[in-house]
């Protein structure tokens, strides 16, 4: 089997590539033109410009993957508030360019495609909508959410109109070793590790601690994606989530307990707040469980431990 991962050098892309290699896949990856020339062991990497339609068509015709995981995009909700255009370009427009090139390629009808959305597509939901199932109306409130809802609409339309085998994943928050700066567990872990090493005073800066989110480990999410490729219904969206709400404060306190610090002072940093932040957010995983048998295997504590360990070794 041959898989192509767009955005292979991203947080999820690296974990997914490893999982597919372990399963015996031949793995290809698309990276951005401006990406650094680093290698990912045993994967074939190609730099692509999504606006070069003929280049993409030729690559699809030549590589002929059985499965494509379209992970490339701008993944930060926070960044999207100050970078609306880049977010829409990276997520929505590049997905349109990707799908349009794929439609014109010779593998259009055979290849299985997974597009990646987000729980942010649901946006401002009411308490009566919790846990959020796929039937809840989309009401995105962040620029990021709008861009991901657009990805879903395109996935559905290309699937229906052109008979393409596109399944759409809606992951809730995913965390784990290797996630970049600017996401909550990385922001907390990097500060905690510096405190452990005695590099800074024992003060941690935080944003909104009241929000509740639904966390899964990136390695569980990557596995879910491989199952959705094989078992998901084209033209359908699937939540990928634990179904358990955890407050950001609980997350912080758990990380402090797992650290080697005896006492840490918590300080609110107004620059970490967002113009709008959904208060409580957790999903209903029944659909993906029923369809693929998937459920989370890695506990929150294991994830948080691995994240701290990752940053201690950096
Ligand atoms: N980043 C960050 N840093 N967030 C903080 C902090 C902090 O210091 N303190 C509190 N928070 C709160 C945020 O306000 C938000 O409510 C929550 O922690 C999670 O923030 P992020 O980790 O930045 O994730 P996100 O929910 O905005 O987006 C993530 O999940 C989406 C799915 O729900 C990303 O992984 C997206 O790519 C993904 O689609």
Short mmCIF file of C-alpha atoms and ligand atoms in Angstrom, two decimals:
data_model
loop_
_atom_site.label_atom_id
_atom_site.label_comp_id
_atom_site.label_asym_id
_atom_site.label_seq_id
_atom_site.Cartn_x
_atom_site.Cartn_y
_atom_site.Cartn_z
CA UNK A 1 0.00 0.00 0.00
CA UNK A 2 1.14 3.52 -0.79
CA UNK A 3 0.11 6.58 1.23
CA UNK A 4 0.59 10.27 0.52
CA UNK A 5 0.50 12.71 3.44
CA UNK A 6 0.25 16.43 2.76
CA UNK A 7 1.78 18.43 5.61
CA UNK A 8 3.90 15.42 6.58
CA UNK A 9 6.32 17.56 8.57
CA UNK A 10 3.59 18.86 10.85
CA UNK A 11 2.74 17.58 14.32
CA UNK A 12 0.23 14.92 13.24
CA UNK A 13 1.99 14.23 9.91
CA UNK A 14 5.13 12.92 11.60
CA UNK A 15 3.21 10.59 13.92
CA UNK A 16 0.99 9.37 11.07
CA UNK A 17 4.00 8.73 8.81
CA UNK A 18 5.62 6.58 11.50
CA UNK A 19 2.41 4.62 12.06
CA UNK A 20 2.00 3.92 8.33
CA UNK A 21 5.67 2.93 7.95
CA UNK A 22 5.25 0.52 10.88
CA UNK A 23 2.27 -0.99 9.03
CA UNK A 24 4.48 -1.59 5.99
CA UNK A 25 3.23 1.27 3.80
CA UNK A 26 5.36 3.11 1.26
CA UNK A 27 4.99 6.71 2.48
CA UNK A 28 5.16 9.87 0.39
CA UNK A 29 4.87 13.37 1.80
CA UNK A 30 4.18 16.83 0.44
CA UNK A 31 5.93 19.71 2.20
CA UNK A 32 5.75 23.46 1.70
CA UNK A 33 8.16 25.14 -0.72
CA UNK A 34 9.62 27.11 2.18
CA UNK A 35 10.03 24.04 4.44
CA UNK A 36 13.55 23.30 5.63
CA UNK A 37 15.40 20.53 3.80
CA UNK A 38 15.20 18.01 6.64
CA UNK A 39 14.41 14.35 6.03
CA UNK A 40 11.79 12.12 7.59
CA UNK A 41 13.38 8.69 7.66
CA UNK A 42 12.18 6.26 5.00
CA UNK A 43 9.64 8.68 3.48
CA UNK A 44 9.77 10.23 0.01
CA UNK A 45 9.33 14.00 0.32
CA UNK A 46 8.29 16.42 -2.41
CA UNK A 47 8.08 20.20 -2.10
CA UNK A 48 4.84 21.50 -3.60
CA UNK A 49 3.25 24.80 -4.48
CA UNK A 50 -0.52 24.24 -4.31
CA UNK A 51 -1.16 26.94 -6.89
CA UNK A 52 0.79 24.94 -9.50
CA UNK A 53 -2.07 22.76 -10.70
CA UNK A 54 -0.15 20.90 -13.40
CA UNK A 55 2.63 19.99 -10.95
CA UNK A 56 0.07 18.50 -8.55
CA UNK A 57 -1.73 16.58 -11.32
CA UNK A 58 1.59 15.12 -12.52
CA UNK A 59 2.55 14.14 -8.97
CA UNK A 60 -0.77 12.38 -8.37
CA UNK A 61 -0.46 10.55 -11.72
CA UNK A 62 3.14 9.52 -11.01
CA UNK A 63 2.95 8.60 -7.31
CA UNK A 64 -0.47 6.90 -7.64
CA UNK A 65 -1.16 6.61 -3.88
CA UNK A 66 -3.89 4.30 -2.59
CA UNK A 67 -4.62 6.71 0.25
CA UNK A 68 -4.14 10.46 0.69
CA UNK A 69 -4.20 12.15 4.09
CA UNK A 70 -4.67 15.88 3.50
CA UNK A 71 -3.15 17.26 6.70
CA UNK A 72 -1.51 20.40 5.32
CA UNK A 73 -2.83 23.65 6.75
CA UNK A 74 -2.67 26.32 9.41
CA UNK A 75 -3.49 24.58 12.70
CA UNK A 76 -3.61 27.33 15.31
CA UNK A 77 -6.93 28.84 16.36
CA UNK A 78 -5.09 31.61 18.24
CA UNK A 79 -2.94 32.54 15.20
CA UNK A 80 -6.06 32.68 13.01
CA UNK A 81 -7.44 35.67 14.95
CA UNK A 82 -4.56 37.85 13.77
CA UNK A 83 -3.99 36.10 10.41
CA UNK A 84 -7.38 35.63 8.76
CA UNK A 85 -6.11 35.59 5.17
CA UNK A 86 -3.19 33.20 5.76
CA UNK A 87 -5.53 30.86 7.60
CA UNK A 88 -8.13 30.83 4.83
CA UNK A 89 -5.42 30.47 2.19
CA UNK A 90 -3.63 27.61 3.99
CA UNK A 91 -6.74 25.67 4.93
CA UNK A 92 -9.57 26.44 2.52
CA UNK A 93 -7.98 27.69 -0.71
CA UNK A 94 -5.17 25.14 -0.69
CA UNK A 95 -7.71 22.38 -0.09
CA UNK A 96 -9.68 23.62 -3.08
CA UNK A 97 -6.50 23.63 -5.20
CA UNK A 98 -5.63 20.16 -3.92
CA UNK A 99 -9.09 18.72 -4.67
CA UNK A 100 -9.32 20.39 -8.07
CA UNK A 101 -5.93 18.96 -9.12
CA UNK A 102 -6.89 15.55 -7.80
CA UNK A 103 -10.19 15.68 -9.72
CA UNK A 104 -8.24 16.28 -12.93
CA UNK A 105 -5.77 13.44 -12.24
CA UNK A 106 -6.06 9.85 -13.42
CA UNK A 107 -6.49 8.49 -9.86
CA UNK A 108 -9.47 10.72 -9.00
CA UNK A 109 -12.05 7.94 -8.65
CA UNK A 110 -9.86 5.25 -7.05
CA UNK A 111 -7.80 7.02 -4.39
CA UNK A 112 -9.23 7.25 -0.88
CA UNK A 113 -8.88 10.72 0.64
CA UNK A 114 -9.15 11.94 4.22
CA UNK A 115 -9.63 15.67 4.75
CA UNK A 116 -8.98 17.12 8.20
CA UNK A 117 -11.44 19.51 9.78
CA UNK A 118 -11.83 20.45 13.40
CA UNK A 119 -14.28 20.60 16.27
CA UNK A 120 -13.97 24.36 15.75
CA UNK A 121 -16.35 23.87 12.80
CA UNK A 122 -19.17 23.50 15.37
CA UNK A 123 -18.21 26.78 17.01
CA UNK A 124 -20.81 28.39 19.25
CA UNK A 125 -22.92 25.45 20.38
CA UNK A 126 -25.48 25.49 23.19
CA UNK A 127 -25.21 23.38 26.34
CA UNK A 128 -28.09 21.22 25.07
CA UNK A 129 -25.88 20.24 22.09
CA UNK A 130 -23.28 18.62 24.37
CA UNK A 131 -21.74 16.16 23.77
CA UNK A 132 -21.48 17.42 20.20
CA UNK A 133 -22.48 14.87 17.58
CA UNK A 134 -22.01 15.24 13.83
CA UNK A 135 -25.67 16.24 13.43
CA UNK A 136 -25.17 19.53 15.34
CA UNK A 137 -25.36 22.52 12.97
CA UNK A 138 -22.03 24.14 12.15
CA UNK A 139 -21.66 27.60 13.65
CA UNK A 140 -17.94 28.46 13.53
CA UNK A 141 -16.91 31.57 15.47
CA UNK A 142 -13.14 31.73 14.86
CA UNK A 143 -11.47 32.42 11.49
CA UNK A 144 -9.89 29.00 11.89
CA UNK A 145 -13.32 27.40 12.40
CA UNK A 146 -14.66 29.08 9.26
CA UNK A 147 -11.69 27.82 7.22
CA UNK A 148 -12.19 24.26 8.47
CA UNK A 149 -15.97 24.34 7.87
CA UNK A 150 -15.09 25.34 4.30
CA UNK A 151 -12.82 22.29 4.01
CA UNK A 152 -15.76 20.12 5.04
CA UNK A 153 -18.15 21.71 2.53
CA UNK A 154 -15.64 21.18 -0.27
CA UNK A 155 -14.96 17.57 0.77
CA UNK A 156 -18.69 16.87 0.73
CA UNK A 157 -19.31 18.65 -2.56
CA UNK A 158 -16.40 16.96 -4.40
CA UNK A 159 -17.49 13.62 -3.01
CA UNK A 160 -21.12 14.08 -4.13
CA UNK A 161 -20.56 15.83 -7.45
CA UNK A 162 -17.51 13.94 -8.70
CA UNK A 163 -17.83 10.55 -7.02
CA UNK A 164 -14.55 11.01 -5.16
CA UNK A 165 -13.94 8.84 -2.08
CA UNK A 166 -13.46 11.61 0.46
CA UNK A 167 -14.03 11.10 4.19
CA UNK A 168 -13.81 14.08 6.56
CA UNK A 169 -12.36 13.88 10.09
CA UNK A 170 -13.34 16.37 12.81
CA UNK A 171 -10.71 15.99 15.51
CA UNK A 172 -11.18 17.68 18.86
CA UNK A 173 -8.04 18.86 20.72
CA UNK A 174 -5.09 16.61 20.17
CA UNK A 175 -1.91 16.77 22.18
CA UNK A 176 1.35 14.87 22.46
CA UNK A 177 5.10 14.96 22.02
CA UNK A 178 6.24 17.22 19.18
CA UNK A 179 3.37 19.72 19.14
CA UNK A 180 4.55 23.25 18.35
CA UNK A 181 4.58 26.34 20.55
CA UNK A 182 1.30 28.21 20.89
CA UNK A 183 -0.85 25.22 21.90
CA UNK A 184 -1.87 24.88 25.50
CA UNK A 185 0.05 21.77 26.64
CA UNK A 186 3.23 22.89 24.87
CA UNK A 187 2.93 26.38 26.33
CA UNK A 188 2.55 24.91 29.83
CA UNK A 189 5.18 22.15 29.42
CA UNK A 190 7.92 24.43 28.06
CA UNK A 191 7.46 26.81 31.00
CA UNK A 192 7.35 23.99 33.58
CA UNK A 193 10.54 22.41 32.20
CA UNK A 194 12.39 25.75 32.38
CA UNK A 195 11.25 26.08 36.01
CA UNK A 196 12.42 22.49 36.72
CA UNK A 197 15.84 23.34 35.32
CA UNK A 198 16.04 26.46 37.49
CA UNK A 199 16.30 28.72 34.44
CA UNK A 200 13.41 30.98 35.48
CA UNK A 201 11.41 31.89 38.61
CA UNK A 202 8.62 29.42 39.49
CA UNK A 203 5.89 31.48 37.78
CA UNK A 204 3.78 30.13 34.93
CA UNK A 205 1.85 32.40 32.52
CA UNK A 206 -1.53 31.12 31.42
CA UNK A 207 -4.57 32.16 29.41
CA UNK A 208 -8.18 31.13 29.92
CA UNK A 209 -8.22 28.34 32.53
CA UNK A 210 -12.02 28.07 32.72
CA UNK A 211 -12.48 26.58 29.23
CA UNK A 212 -13.22 22.86 29.02
CA UNK A 213 -11.90 20.84 26.11
CA UNK A 214 -11.89 17.24 24.86
CA UNK A 215 -8.30 15.92 24.63
CA UNK A 216 -6.91 12.92 22.76
CA UNK A 217 -3.34 11.86 22.21
CA UNK A 218 -1.97 12.51 18.72
CA UNK A 219 -0.98 8.84 18.38
CA UNK A 220 -4.60 7.79 18.95
CA UNK A 221 -5.73 10.45 16.46
CA UNK A 222 -3.28 9.18 13.82
CA UNK A 223 -4.63 5.65 14.28
CA UNK A 224 -8.20 6.94 13.96
CA UNK A 225 -7.27 8.53 10.62
CA UNK A 226 -6.01 5.19 9.25
CA UNK A 227 -9.28 3.52 10.27
CA UNK A 228 -11.42 6.28 8.76
CA UNK A 229 -9.55 5.87 5.47
CA UNK A 230 -10.59 2.24 5.26
CA UNK A 231 -13.98 2.24 6.97
CA UNK A 232 -15.40 5.77 6.76
CA UNK A 233 -18.27 6.53 4.38
CA UNK A 234 -17.34 8.96 1.56
CA UNK A 235 -19.08 12.31 1.91
CA UNK A 236 -19.48 11.86 5.69
CA UNK A 237 -17.81 13.64 8.62
CA UNK A 238 -16.63 11.84 11.77
CA UNK A 239 -15.79 13.32 15.16
CA UNK A 240 -12.48 12.09 16.57
CA UNK A 241 -12.66 12.69 20.31
CA UNK A 242 -12.73 11.16 23.78
CA UNK A 243 -16.15 12.43 24.85
CA UNK A 244 -14.67 13.66 28.15
CA UNK A 245 -14.52 17.37 29.07
CA UNK A 246 -11.42 18.48 30.97
CA UNK A 247 -10.92 22.04 32.20
CA UNK A 248 -7.70 23.80 31.23
CA UNK A 249 -7.14 24.38 34.95
CA UNK A 250 -7.29 20.60 35.60
CA UNK A 251 -4.84 20.12 32.75
CA UNK A 252 -2.47 22.68 34.28
CA UNK A 253 -2.72 21.23 37.80
CA UNK A 254 -2.10 17.69 36.48
CA UNK A 255 0.99 18.86 34.61
CA UNK A 256 2.30 20.60 37.71
CA UNK A 257 1.72 17.42 39.74
CA UNK A 258 3.57 15.36 37.13
CA UNK A 259 6.50 17.80 37.19
CA UNK A 260 9.47 17.94 39.52
CA UNK A 261 8.41 21.36 40.84
CA UNK A 262 7.32 21.76 44.43
CA UNK A 263 5.38 24.98 44.06
CA UNK A 264 4.50 27.10 41.05
CA UNK A 265 2.74 30.44 41.03
CA UNK A 266 0.10 30.78 38.29
CA UNK A 267 -0.21 34.19 36.61
CA UNK A 268 -2.84 35.27 34.07
CA UNK A 269 -1.34 36.71 30.87
CA UNK A 270 -3.93 38.83 29.02
CA UNK A 271 -2.09 38.35 25.71
CA UNK A 272 -2.94 34.65 25.90
CA UNK A 273 -6.69 35.37 25.85
CA UNK A 274 -8.66 35.34 22.57
CA UNK A 275 -11.41 37.65 21.29
CA UNK A 276 -13.77 34.71 21.65
CA UNK A 277 -13.15 31.31 23.27
CA UNK A 278 -15.82 28.61 23.37
CA UNK A 279 -16.42 27.84 27.10
CA UNK A 280 -17.24 24.10 27.04
CA UNK A 281 -16.56 21.74 24.24
CA UNK A 282 -16.64 17.98 24.09
CA UNK A 283 -17.66 15.57 21.40
CA UNK A 284 -19.68 12.42 20.95
CA UNK A 285 -17.41 9.67 19.59
CA UNK A 286 -20.21 7.11 18.99
CA UNK A 287 -20.17 7.46 15.22
CA UNK A 288 -16.47 6.71 14.76
CA UNK A 289 -16.60 3.94 17.39
CA UNK A 290 -19.56 2.28 15.66
CA UNK A 291 -18.04 2.62 12.19
CA UNK A 292 -14.41 1.72 12.90
CA UNK A 293 -14.23 0.31 16.45
CA UNK A 294 -11.81 3.13 17.37
CA UNK A 295 -11.42 4.46 20.89
CA UNK A 296 -8.67 6.29 22.75
CA UNK A 297 -6.01 4.05 24.26
CA UNK A 298 -3.54 6.58 25.70
CA UNK A 299 -4.65 8.23 28.93
CA UNK A 300 -4.42 11.97 29.53
CA UNK A 301 -1.77 11.42 32.24
CA UNK A 302 0.37 9.33 29.87
CA UNK A 303 0.13 12.02 27.21
CA UNK A 304 1.03 14.81 29.61
CA UNK A 305 3.97 12.79 30.96
CA UNK A 306 5.27 12.16 27.45
CA UNK A 307 4.90 15.85 26.58
CA UNK A 308 6.93 16.90 29.65
CA UNK A 309 9.56 14.26 28.87
CA UNK A 310 9.77 15.45 25.25
CA UNK A 311 10.51 19.03 26.33
CA UNK A 312 12.97 17.93 29.03
CA UNK A 313 15.07 16.30 26.28
CA UNK A 314 14.97 19.33 23.94
N1 LIG B 1 -2.46 27.99 23.43
C1 LIG B 1 -2.78 28.29 24.71
N2 LIG B 1 -1.80 28.77 25.54
N3 LIG B 1 -4.02 28.08 25.12
C2 LIG B 1 -4.33 28.37 26.41
C3 LIG B 1 -3.39 28.87 27.31
C4 LIG B 1 -2.05 29.09 26.86
O1 LIG B 1 -1.16 29.52 27.61
N4 LIG B 1 -4.01 29.05 28.50
C5 LIG B 1 -5.27 28.67 28.35
N5 LIG B 1 -5.49 28.26 27.07
C6 LIG B 1 -6.77 27.76 26.53
C7 LIG B 1 -7.24 28.39 25.21
O2 LIG B 1 -7.86 29.65 25.43
C8 LIG B 1 -8.22 27.31 24.72
O3 LIG B 1 -9.48 27.47 25.36
C9 LIG B 1 -7.60 26.00 25.23
O4 LIG B 1 -6.62 26.38 26.21
C10 LIG B 1 -6.95 25.16 24.16
O5 LIG B 1 -6.11 25.98 23.38
P1 LIG B 1 -5.15 25.39 22.24
O6 LIG B 1 -4.25 24.34 22.76
O7 LIG B 1 -4.47 26.57 21.57
O8 LIG B 1 -6.15 24.64 21.25
P2 LIG B 1 -7.46 25.12 20.47
O9 LIG B 1 -8.64 24.57 21.18
O10 LIG B 1 -7.47 26.58 20.23
O11 LIG B 1 -7.27 24.38 19.05
C11 LIG B 1 -6.80 23.03 18.99
O12 LIG B 1 -7.86 22.14 18.92
C12 LIG B 1 -8.63 22.20 17.73
C13 LIG B 1 -9.75 21.18 17.85
O13 LIG B 1 -10.61 21.57 18.88
C14 LIG B 1 -5.87 22.87 17.80
O14 LIG B 1 -5.21 21.62 17.91
C15 LIG B 1 -6.62 22.92 16.50
O15 LIG B 1 -5.76 22.61 15.41
C16 LIG B 1 -7.75 21.90 16.55
O16 LIG B 1 -8.49 21.94 15.35
#
